[in-house]
mmCIF file of C-alpha atoms in Angstrom:
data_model
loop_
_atom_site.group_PDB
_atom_site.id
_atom_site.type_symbol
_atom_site.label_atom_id
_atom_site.label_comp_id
_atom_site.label_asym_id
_atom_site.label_seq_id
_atom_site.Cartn_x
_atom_site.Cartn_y
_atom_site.Cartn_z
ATOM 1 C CA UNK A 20 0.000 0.000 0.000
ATOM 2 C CA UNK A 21 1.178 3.413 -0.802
ATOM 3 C CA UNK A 22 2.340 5.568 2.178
ATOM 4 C CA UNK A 23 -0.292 7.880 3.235
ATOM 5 C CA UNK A 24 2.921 10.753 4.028
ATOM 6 C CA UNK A 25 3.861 10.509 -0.094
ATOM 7 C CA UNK A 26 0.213 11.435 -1.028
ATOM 8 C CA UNK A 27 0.131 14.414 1.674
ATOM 9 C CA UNK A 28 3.374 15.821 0.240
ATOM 10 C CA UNK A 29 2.290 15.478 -3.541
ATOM 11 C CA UNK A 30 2.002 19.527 -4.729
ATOM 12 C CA UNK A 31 -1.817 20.201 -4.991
ATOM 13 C CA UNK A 32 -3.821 23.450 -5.500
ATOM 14 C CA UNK A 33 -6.149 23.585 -2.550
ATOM 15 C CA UNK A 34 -7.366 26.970 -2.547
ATOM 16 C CA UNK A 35 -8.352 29.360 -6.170
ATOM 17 C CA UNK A 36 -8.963 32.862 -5.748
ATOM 18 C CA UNK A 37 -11.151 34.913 -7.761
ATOM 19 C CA UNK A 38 -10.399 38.462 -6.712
ATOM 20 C CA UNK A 39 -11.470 40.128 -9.568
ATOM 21 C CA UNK A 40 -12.934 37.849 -12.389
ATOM 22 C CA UNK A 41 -15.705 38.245 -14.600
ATOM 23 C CA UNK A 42 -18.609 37.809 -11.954
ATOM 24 C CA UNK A 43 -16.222 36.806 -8.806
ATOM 25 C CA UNK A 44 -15.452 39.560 -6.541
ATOM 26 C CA UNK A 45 -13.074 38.659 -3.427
ATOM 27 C CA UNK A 46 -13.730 34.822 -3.878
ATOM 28 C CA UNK A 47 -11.783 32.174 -2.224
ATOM 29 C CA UNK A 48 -13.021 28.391 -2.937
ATOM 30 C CA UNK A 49 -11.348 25.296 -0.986
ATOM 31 C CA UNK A 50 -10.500 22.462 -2.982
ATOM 32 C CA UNK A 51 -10.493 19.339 -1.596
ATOM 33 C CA UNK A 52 -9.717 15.359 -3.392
ATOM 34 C CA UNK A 53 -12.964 15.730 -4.775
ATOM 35 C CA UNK A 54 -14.716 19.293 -5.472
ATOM 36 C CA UNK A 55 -17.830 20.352 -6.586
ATOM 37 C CA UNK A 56 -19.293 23.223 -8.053
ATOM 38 C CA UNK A 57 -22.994 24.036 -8.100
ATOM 39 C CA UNK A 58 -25.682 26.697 -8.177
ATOM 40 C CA UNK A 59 -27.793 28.292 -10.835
ATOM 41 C CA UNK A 60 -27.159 28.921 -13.928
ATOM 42 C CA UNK A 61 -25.353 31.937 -14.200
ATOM 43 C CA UNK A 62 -23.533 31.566 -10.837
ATOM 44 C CA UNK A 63 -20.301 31.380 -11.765
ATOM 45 C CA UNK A 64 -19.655 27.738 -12.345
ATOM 46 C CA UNK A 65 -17.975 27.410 -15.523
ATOM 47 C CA UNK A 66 -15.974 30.770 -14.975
ATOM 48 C CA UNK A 67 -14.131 29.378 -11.830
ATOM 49 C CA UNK A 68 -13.356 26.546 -13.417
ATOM 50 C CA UNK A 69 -12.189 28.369 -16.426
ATOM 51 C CA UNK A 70 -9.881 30.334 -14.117
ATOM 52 C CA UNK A 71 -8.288 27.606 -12.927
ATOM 53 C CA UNK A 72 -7.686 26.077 -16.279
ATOM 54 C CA UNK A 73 -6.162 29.602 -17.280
ATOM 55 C CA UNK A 74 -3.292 28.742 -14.020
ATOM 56 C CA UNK A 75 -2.991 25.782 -15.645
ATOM 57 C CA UNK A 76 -1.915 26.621 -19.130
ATOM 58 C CA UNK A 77 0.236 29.508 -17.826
ATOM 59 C CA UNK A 78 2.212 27.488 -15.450
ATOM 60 C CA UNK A 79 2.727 24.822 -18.461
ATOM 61 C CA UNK A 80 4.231 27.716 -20.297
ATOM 62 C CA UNK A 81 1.417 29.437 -22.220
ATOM 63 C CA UNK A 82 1.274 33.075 -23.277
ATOM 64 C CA UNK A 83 -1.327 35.585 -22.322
ATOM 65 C CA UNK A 84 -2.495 35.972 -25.407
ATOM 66 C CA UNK A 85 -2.999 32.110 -25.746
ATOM 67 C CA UNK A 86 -4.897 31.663 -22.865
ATOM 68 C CA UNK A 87 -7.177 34.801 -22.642
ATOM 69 C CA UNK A 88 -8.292 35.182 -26.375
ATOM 70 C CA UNK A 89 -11.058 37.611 -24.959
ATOM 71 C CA UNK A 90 -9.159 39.462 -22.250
ATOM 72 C CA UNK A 91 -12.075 41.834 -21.643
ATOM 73 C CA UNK A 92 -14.548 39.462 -21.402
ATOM 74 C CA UNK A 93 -12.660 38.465 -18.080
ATOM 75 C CA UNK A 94 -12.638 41.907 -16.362
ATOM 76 C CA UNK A 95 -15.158 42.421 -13.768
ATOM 77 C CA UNK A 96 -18.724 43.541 -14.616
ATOM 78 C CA UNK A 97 -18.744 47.555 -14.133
ATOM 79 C CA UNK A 98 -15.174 47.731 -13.231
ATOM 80 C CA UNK A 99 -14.336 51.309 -13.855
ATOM 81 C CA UNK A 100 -11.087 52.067 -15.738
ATOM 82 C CA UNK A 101 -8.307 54.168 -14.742
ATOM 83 C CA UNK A 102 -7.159 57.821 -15.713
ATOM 84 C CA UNK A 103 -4.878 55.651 -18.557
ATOM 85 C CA UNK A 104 -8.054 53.888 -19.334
ATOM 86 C CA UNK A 105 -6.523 50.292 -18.061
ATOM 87 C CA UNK A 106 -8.604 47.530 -16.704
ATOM 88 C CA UNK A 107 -7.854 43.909 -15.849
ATOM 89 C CA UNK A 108 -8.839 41.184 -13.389
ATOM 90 C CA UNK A 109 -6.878 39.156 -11.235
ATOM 91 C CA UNK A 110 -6.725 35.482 -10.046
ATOM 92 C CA UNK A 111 -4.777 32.889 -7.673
ATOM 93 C CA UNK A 112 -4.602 29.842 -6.013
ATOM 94 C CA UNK A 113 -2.576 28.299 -3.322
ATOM 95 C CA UNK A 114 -0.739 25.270 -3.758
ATOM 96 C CA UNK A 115 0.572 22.569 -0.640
ATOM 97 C CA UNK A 116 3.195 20.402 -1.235
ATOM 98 C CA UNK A 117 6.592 19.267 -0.008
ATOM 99 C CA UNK A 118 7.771 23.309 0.475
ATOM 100 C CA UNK A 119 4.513 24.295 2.284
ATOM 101 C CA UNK A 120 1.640 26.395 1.542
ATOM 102 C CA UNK A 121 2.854 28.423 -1.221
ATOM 103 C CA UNK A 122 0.481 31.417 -2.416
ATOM 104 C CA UNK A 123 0.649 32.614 -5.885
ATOM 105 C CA UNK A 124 -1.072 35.685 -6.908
ATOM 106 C CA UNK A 125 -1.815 37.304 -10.476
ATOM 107 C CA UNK A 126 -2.735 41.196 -11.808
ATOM 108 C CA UNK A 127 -3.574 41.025 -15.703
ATOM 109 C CA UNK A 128 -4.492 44.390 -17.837
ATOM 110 C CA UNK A 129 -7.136 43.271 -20.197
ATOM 111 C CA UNK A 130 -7.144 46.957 -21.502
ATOM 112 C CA UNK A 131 -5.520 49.297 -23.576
ATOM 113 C CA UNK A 132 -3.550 45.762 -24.064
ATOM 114 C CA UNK A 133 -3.192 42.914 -22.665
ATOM 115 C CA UNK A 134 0.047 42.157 -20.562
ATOM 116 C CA UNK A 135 0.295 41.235 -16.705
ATOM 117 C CA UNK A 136 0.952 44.146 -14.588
ATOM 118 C CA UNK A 137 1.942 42.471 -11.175
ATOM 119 C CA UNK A 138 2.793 38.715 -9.675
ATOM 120 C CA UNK A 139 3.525 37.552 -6.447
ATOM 121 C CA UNK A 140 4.599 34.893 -4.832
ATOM 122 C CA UNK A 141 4.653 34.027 -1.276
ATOM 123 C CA UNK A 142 5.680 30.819 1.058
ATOM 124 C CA UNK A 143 6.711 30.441 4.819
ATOM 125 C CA UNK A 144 5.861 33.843 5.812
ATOM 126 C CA UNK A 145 8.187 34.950 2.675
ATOM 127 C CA UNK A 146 7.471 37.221 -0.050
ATOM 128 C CA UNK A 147 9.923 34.697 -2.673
ATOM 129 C CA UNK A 148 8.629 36.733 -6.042
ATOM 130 C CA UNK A 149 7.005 39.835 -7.111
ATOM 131 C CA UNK A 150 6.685 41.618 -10.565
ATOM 132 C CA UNK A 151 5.706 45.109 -11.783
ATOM 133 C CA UNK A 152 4.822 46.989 -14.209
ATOM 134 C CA UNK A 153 7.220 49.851 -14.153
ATOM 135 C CA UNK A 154 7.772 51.133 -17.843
ATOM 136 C CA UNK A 155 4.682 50.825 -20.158
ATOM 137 C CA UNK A 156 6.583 51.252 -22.886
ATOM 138 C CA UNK A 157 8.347 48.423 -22.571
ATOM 139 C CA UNK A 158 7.015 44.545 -23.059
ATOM 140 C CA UNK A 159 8.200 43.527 -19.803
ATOM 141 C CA UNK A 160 7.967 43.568 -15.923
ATOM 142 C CA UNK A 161 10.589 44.338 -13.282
ATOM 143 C CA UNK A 162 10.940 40.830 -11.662
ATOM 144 C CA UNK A 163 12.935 40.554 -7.588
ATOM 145 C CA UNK A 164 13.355 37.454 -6.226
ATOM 146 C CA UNK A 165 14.842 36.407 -3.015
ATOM 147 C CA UNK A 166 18.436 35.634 -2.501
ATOM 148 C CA UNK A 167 19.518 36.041 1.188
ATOM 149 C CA UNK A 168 22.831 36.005 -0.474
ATOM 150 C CA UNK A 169 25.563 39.036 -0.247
ATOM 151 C CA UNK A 170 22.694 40.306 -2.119
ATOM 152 C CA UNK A 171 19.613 40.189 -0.226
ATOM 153 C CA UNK A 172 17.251 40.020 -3.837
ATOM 154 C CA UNK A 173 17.857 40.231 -7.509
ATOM 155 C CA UNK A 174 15.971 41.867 -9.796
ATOM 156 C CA UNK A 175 15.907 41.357 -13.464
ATOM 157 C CA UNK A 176 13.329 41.986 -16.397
ATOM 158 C CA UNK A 177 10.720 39.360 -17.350
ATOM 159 C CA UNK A 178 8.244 38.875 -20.034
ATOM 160 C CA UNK A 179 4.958 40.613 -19.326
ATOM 161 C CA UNK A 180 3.018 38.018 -21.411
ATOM 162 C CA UNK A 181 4.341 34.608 -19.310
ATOM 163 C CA UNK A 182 3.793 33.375 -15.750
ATOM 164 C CA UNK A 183 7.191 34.562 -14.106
ATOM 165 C CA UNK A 184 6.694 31.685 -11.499
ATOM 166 C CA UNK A 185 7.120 29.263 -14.446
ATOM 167 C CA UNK A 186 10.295 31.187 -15.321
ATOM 168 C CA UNK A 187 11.883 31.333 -12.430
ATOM 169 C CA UNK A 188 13.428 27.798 -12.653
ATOM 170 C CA UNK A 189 15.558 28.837 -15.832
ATOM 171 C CA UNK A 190 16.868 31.975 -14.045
ATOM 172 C CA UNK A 191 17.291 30.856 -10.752
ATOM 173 C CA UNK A 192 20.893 29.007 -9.665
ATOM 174 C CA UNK A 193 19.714 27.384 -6.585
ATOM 175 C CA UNK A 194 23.278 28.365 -4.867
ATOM 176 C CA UNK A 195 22.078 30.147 -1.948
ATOM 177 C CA UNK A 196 19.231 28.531 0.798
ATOM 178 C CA UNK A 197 17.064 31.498 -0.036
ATOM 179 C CA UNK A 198 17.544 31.224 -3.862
ATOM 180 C CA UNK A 199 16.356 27.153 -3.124
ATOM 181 C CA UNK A 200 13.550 28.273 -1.098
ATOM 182 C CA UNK A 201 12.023 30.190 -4.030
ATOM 183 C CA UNK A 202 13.308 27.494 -6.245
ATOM 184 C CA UNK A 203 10.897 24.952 -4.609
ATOM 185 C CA UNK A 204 8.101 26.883 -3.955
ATOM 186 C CA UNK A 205 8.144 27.903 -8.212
ATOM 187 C CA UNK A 206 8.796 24.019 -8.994
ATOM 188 C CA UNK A 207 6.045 22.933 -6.383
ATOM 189 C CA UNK A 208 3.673 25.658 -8.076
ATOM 190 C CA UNK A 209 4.187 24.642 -11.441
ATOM 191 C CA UNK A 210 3.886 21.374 -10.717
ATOM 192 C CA UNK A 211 0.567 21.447 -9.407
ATOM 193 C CA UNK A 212 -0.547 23.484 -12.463
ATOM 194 C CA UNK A 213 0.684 21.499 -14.709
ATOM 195 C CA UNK A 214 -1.495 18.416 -13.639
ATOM 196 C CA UNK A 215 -4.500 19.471 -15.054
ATOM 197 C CA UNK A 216 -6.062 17.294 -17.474
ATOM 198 C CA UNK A 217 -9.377 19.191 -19.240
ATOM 199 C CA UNK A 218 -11.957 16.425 -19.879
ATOM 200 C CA UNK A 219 -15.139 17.987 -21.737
ATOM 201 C CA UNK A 220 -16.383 14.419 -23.826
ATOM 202 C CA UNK A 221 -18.386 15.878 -26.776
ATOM 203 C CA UNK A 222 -20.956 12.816 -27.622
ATOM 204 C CA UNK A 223 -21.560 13.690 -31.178
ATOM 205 C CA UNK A 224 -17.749 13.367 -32.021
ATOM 206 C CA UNK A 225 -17.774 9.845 -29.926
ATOM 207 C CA UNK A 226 -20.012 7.743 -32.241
ATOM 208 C CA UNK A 227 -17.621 8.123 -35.635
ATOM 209 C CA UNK A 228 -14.685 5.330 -35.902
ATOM 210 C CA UNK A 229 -11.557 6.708 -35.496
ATOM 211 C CA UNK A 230 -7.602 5.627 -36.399
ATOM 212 C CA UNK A 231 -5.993 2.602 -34.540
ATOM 213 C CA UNK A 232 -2.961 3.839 -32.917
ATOM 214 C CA UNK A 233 -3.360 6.777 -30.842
ATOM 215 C CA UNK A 234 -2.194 6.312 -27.227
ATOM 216 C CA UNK A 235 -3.373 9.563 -25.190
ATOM 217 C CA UNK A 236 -6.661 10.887 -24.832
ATOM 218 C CA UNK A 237 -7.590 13.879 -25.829
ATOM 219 C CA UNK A 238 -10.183 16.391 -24.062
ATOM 220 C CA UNK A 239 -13.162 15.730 -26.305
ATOM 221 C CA UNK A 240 -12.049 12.163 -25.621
ATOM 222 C CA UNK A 241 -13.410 11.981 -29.710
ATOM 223 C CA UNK A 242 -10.544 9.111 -29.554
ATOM 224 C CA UNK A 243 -11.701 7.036 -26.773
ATOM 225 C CA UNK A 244 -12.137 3.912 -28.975
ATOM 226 C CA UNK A 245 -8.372 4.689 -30.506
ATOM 227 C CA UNK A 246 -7.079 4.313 -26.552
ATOM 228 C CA UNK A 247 -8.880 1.362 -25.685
ATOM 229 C CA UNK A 248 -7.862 -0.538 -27.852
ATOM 230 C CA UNK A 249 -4.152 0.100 -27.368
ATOM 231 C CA UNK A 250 -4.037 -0.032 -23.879
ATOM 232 C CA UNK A 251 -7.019 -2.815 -23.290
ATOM 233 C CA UNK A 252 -4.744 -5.415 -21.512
ATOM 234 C CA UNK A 253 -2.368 -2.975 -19.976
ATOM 235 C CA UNK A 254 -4.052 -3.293 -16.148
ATOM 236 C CA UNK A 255 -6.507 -6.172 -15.840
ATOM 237 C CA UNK A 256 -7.789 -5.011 -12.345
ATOM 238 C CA UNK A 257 -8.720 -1.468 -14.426
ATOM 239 C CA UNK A 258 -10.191 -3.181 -17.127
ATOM 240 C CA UNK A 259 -11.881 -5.006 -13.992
ATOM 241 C CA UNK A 260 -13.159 -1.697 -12.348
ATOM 242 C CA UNK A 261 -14.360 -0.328 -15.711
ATOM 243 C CA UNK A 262 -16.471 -3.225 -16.420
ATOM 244 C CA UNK A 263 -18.151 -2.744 -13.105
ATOM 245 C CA UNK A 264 -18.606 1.269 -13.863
ATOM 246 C CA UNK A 265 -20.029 0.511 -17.654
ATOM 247 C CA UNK A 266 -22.433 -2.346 -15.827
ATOM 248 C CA UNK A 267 -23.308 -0.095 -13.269
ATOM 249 C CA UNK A 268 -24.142 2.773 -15.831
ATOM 250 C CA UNK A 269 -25.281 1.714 -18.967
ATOM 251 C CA UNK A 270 -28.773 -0.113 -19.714
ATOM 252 C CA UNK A 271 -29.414 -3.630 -20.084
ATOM 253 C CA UNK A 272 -26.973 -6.920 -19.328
ATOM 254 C CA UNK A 273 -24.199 -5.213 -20.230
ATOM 255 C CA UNK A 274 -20.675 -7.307 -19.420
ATOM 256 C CA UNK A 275 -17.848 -4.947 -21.094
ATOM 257 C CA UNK A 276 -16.767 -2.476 -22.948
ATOM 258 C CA UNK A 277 -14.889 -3.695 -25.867
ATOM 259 C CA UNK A 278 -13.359 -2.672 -29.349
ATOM 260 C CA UNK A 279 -13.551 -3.914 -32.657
ATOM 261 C CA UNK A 280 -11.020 -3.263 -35.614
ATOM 262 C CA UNK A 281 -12.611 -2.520 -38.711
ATOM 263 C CA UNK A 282 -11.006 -3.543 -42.522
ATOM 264 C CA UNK A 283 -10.734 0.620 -43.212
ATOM 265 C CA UNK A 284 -7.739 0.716 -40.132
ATOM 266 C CA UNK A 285 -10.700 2.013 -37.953
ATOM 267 C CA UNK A 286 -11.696 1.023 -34.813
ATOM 268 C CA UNK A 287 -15.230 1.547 -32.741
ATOM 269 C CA UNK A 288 -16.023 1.151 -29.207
ATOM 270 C CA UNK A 289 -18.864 -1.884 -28.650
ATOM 271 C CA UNK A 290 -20.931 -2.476 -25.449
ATOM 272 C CA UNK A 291 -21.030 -6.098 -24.877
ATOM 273 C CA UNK A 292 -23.831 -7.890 -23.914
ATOM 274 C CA UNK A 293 -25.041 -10.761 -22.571
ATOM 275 C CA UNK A 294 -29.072 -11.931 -22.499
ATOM 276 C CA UNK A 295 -30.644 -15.296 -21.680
ATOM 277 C CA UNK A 296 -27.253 -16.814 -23.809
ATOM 278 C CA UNK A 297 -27.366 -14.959 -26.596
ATOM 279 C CA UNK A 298 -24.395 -12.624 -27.123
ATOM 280 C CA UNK A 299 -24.490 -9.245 -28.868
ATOM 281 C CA UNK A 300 -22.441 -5.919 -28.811
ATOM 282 C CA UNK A 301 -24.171 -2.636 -29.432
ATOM 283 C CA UNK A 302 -21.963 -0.319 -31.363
ATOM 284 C CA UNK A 303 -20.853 2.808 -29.395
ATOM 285 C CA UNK A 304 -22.696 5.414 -32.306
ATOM 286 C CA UNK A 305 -25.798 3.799 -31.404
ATOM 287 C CA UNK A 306 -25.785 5.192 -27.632
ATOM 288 C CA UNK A 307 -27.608 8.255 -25.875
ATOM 289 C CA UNK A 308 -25.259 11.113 -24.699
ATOM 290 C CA UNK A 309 -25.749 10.178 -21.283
ATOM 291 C CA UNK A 310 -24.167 6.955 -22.125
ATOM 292 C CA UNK A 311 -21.328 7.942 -24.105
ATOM 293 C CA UNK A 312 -20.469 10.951 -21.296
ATOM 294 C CA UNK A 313 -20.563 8.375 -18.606
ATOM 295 C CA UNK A 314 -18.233 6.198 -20.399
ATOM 296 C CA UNK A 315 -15.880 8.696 -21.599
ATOM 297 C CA UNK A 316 -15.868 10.046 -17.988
ATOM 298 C CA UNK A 317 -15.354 6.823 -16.672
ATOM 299 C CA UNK A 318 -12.377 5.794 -18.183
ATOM 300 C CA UNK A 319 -10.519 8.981 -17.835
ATOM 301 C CA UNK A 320 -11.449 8.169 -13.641
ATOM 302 C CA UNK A 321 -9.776 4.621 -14.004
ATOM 303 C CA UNK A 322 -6.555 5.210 -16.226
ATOM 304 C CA UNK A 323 -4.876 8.425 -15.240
ATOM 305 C CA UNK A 324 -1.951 10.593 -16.705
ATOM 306 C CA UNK A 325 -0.161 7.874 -18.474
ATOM 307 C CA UNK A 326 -3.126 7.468 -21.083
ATOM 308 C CA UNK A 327 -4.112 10.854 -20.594
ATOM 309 C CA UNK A 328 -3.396 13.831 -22.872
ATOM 310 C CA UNK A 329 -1.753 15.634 -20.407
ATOM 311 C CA UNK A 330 1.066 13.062 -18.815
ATOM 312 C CA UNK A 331 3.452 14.564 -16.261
ATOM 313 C CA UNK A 332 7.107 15.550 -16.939
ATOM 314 C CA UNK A 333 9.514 12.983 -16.961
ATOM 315 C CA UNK A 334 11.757 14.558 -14.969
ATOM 316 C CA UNK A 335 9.090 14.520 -12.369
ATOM 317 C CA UNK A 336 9.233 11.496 -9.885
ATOM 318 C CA UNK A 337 5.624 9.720 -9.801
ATOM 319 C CA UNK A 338 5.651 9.798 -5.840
ATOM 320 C CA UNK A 339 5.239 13.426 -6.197
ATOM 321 C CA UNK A 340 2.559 13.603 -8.850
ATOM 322 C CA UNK A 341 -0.948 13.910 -8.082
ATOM 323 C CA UNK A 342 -3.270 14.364 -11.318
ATOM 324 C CA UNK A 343 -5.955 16.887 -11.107
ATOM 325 C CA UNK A 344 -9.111 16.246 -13.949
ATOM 326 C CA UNK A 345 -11.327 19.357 -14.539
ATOM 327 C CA UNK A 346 -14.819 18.871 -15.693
ATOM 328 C CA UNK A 347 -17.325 21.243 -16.354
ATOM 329 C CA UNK A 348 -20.714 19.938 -16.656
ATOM 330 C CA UNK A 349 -19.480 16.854 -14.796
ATOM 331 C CA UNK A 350 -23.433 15.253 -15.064
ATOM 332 C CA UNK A 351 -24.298 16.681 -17.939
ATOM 333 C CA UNK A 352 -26.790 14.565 -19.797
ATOM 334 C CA UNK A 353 -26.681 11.976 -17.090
ATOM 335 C CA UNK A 354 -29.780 10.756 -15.266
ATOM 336 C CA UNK A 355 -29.755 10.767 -11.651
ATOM 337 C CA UNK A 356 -28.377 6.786 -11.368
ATOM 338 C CA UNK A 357 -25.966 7.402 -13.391
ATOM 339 C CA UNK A 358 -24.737 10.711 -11.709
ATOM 340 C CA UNK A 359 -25.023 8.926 -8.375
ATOM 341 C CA UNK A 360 -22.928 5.900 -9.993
ATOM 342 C CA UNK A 361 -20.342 8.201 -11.227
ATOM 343 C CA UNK A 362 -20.098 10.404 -8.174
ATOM 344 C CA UNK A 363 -19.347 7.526 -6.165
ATOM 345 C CA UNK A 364 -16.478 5.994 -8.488
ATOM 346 C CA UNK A 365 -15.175 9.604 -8.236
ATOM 347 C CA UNK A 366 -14.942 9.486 -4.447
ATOM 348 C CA UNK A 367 -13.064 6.173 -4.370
ATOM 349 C CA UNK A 368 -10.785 6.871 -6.619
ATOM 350 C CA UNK A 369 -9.961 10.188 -5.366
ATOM 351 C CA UNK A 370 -9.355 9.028 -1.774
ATOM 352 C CA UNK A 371 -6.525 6.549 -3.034
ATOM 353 C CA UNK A 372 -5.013 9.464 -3.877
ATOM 354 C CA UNK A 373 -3.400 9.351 -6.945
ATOM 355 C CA UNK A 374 -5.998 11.444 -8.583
ATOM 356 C CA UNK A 375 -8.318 14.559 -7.515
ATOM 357 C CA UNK A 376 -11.508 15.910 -9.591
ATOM 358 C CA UNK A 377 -12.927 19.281 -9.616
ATOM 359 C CA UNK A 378 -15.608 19.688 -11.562
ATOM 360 C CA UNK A 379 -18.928 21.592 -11.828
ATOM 361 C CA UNK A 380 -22.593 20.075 -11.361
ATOM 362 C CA UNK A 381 -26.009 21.432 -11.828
ATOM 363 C CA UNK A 382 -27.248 19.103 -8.800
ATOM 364 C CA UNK A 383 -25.035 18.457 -5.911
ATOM 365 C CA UNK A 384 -27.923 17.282 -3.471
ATOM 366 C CA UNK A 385 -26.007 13.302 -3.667
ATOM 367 C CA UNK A 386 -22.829 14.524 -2.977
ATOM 368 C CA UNK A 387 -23.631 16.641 0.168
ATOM 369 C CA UNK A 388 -22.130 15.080 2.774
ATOM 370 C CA UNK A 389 -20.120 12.701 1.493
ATOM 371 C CA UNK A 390 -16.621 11.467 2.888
ATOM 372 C CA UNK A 391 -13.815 13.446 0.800
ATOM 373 C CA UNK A 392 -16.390 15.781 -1.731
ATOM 374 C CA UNK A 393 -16.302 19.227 -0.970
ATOM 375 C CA UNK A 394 -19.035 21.310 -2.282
ATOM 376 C CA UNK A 395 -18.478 24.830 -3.156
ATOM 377 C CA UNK A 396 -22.353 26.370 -3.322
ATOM 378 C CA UNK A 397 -22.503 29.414 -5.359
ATOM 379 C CA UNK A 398 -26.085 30.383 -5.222
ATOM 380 C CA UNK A 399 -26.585 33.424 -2.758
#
């Protein structure tokens, strides 16, 4: 059995802060193995989880631009602009992990362009990074990070369209115990971020055959027949747990999901069936949306980053990985068994702890109260 003290040091963002985000004002949400989002329509759902995705693709290395196509669209409703006509938002999260809680903070101007304006981040009572805006004239921040070296920080300029926390492993030496402090807290960040896996399964782009030999699957999960049947008898007591999940799930005597190759180098995904003897497999195009998000949903619960489009870093050691799926929607189309079904394969696999779920429902009444699922209410 894995020890319990690896899983506890694994980096994992536990808190994300809205300050200033499209509807969010001063918001601070908990996030737990297993977190929820509900509340009316319009609540805010989607955009938190949107906000943490944007984290996400910054700490992997994304540019502003890249992530926040519609910078404007993400500044607060009636935010009033400036005497230089500039508005923004501004977003965080906190991450625990081997170096502690480390707090990492984010000031983007949406308008008259977009750039980020100010970073910070902060660990054992320690402000380890902050950036600026100093010049507007010029495409980049004034970055100081601690040294506690004969000099005390170091400053230098950074690119005012990246996450400096992602950049501060290439530019920091690591020589002095303050320059290692910030060192971890940026790796232990980035880490965290970068464990996101997006899974959104898109029904209508499920049902067509795809092309054998793809390995990782992708966010639409339009490839989930692909996968299966390259990593099918990879991990029989997987295969074992999925069974149970599709029987659990789908309707009728269903005893597997299975694949079959067809003579165009194709392959679809079959539900296998079983009835008073007589054996029959109903192809996958043939299923409701419920069925097909369930299964897609499913499998991306029981396999994990190595089948995942969205493995971690090599140089990363596994006991230190903990893989974070974000699902908006997460029972869309599902009727209430099968969101009850789901939930609870959620919850088990998310205490074992080599896996955590946030994700966004439109009825959280099943979950309340259950061992390891926080629920973050956003009605008023």
């Amino acid at each position: 059995m894995e020890d319990i003290r690896a899983v506890r040091t694994r980096p994992t963002v536990t808190e994300l802060r809205l300050s200033a985000f499209t509807s969010h004002r001063g918001a601070a949400f908990p996030l737990g193995p297993m977190t929820l989002f509900t509340g009316a329509s319009g609540s805010g759902k989607t955009t938190a989880l949107r906000a943490y995705e944007s984290l996400a693709r910054l700490g992997a290395g994304a540019a502003l631009g890249e992530v926040f196509p519609d910078p404007v669209a993400c500044v607060p409703e009636r935010a009033v602009a400036d005497a230089q006509g500039r508005r923004g938002f501004r977003i965080g999260c906190t991450v625990d992990g081997p170096a502690g809680p480390v707090r990492l903070d984010l000031a983007v101007q949406a308008e008259p362009e977009l750039r980020v304006v100010g970073e910070r981040l902060t660990g054992g009572g320690r402000t380890l990074l902050t950036t600026a805006l100093r010049d507007p004239g010029r495409r980049a921040v004034q970055a100081a990070w601690h040294t506690a070296g004969a000099v005390p920080v170091t400053r230098a300029p950074l690119p005012d369209d990246r996450l400096a926390t992602a950049l501060l492993p290439l530019r920091v030496a690591g020589r002095t115990e303050g320059q290692r402090q910030v060192l971890a807290a940026a790796e232990q960040t980035v880490m965290a971020l970068r464990s996101l896996f997006v899974c959104d399964p898109q029904p209508q782009l499920m049902r067509r055959p795809v092309a054998m030999g793809q390995e990782r699957l992708r966010r639409d999960c339009e490839n989930l027949a692909a996968v299966l049947e390259r990593t099918w008898d990879r991990c029989a007591g997987r295969d074992a747990r999925l069974a149970a999940a599709v029987r659990a799930g789908c309707a009728g005597p269903v005893t597997e999901l299975a694949v079959e190759r067809l003579a165009d180098g194709t392959v679809r995904a079959l539900l296998a069936r079983d009835s008073s003897g007589a054996r029959a497999a109903t192809p996958m195009e043939r299923l409701g949306e419920g069925e097909l998000r369930y299964l897609a949903l499913a499998l991306v619960l029981l396999t994990g980053p190595g089948v995942l489009a969205a493995g971690r870093a090599g140089e990363v050691p596994a006991e230190l990985w903990s893989f974070t799926v974000l699902a908006d929607g997460f029972d869309r189309s599902l009727d209430r068994r099968q969101a009850q079904e789901l939930l609870s394969l959620a919850a088990a696999v998310c205490a074992e702890g080599d896996l955590r779920l946030v994700g966004s429902v439109g009825d959280a009444s099943y979950a309340r109260g259950a061992a390891g699922v926080t629920v973050v209410d956003l009605d008023p």
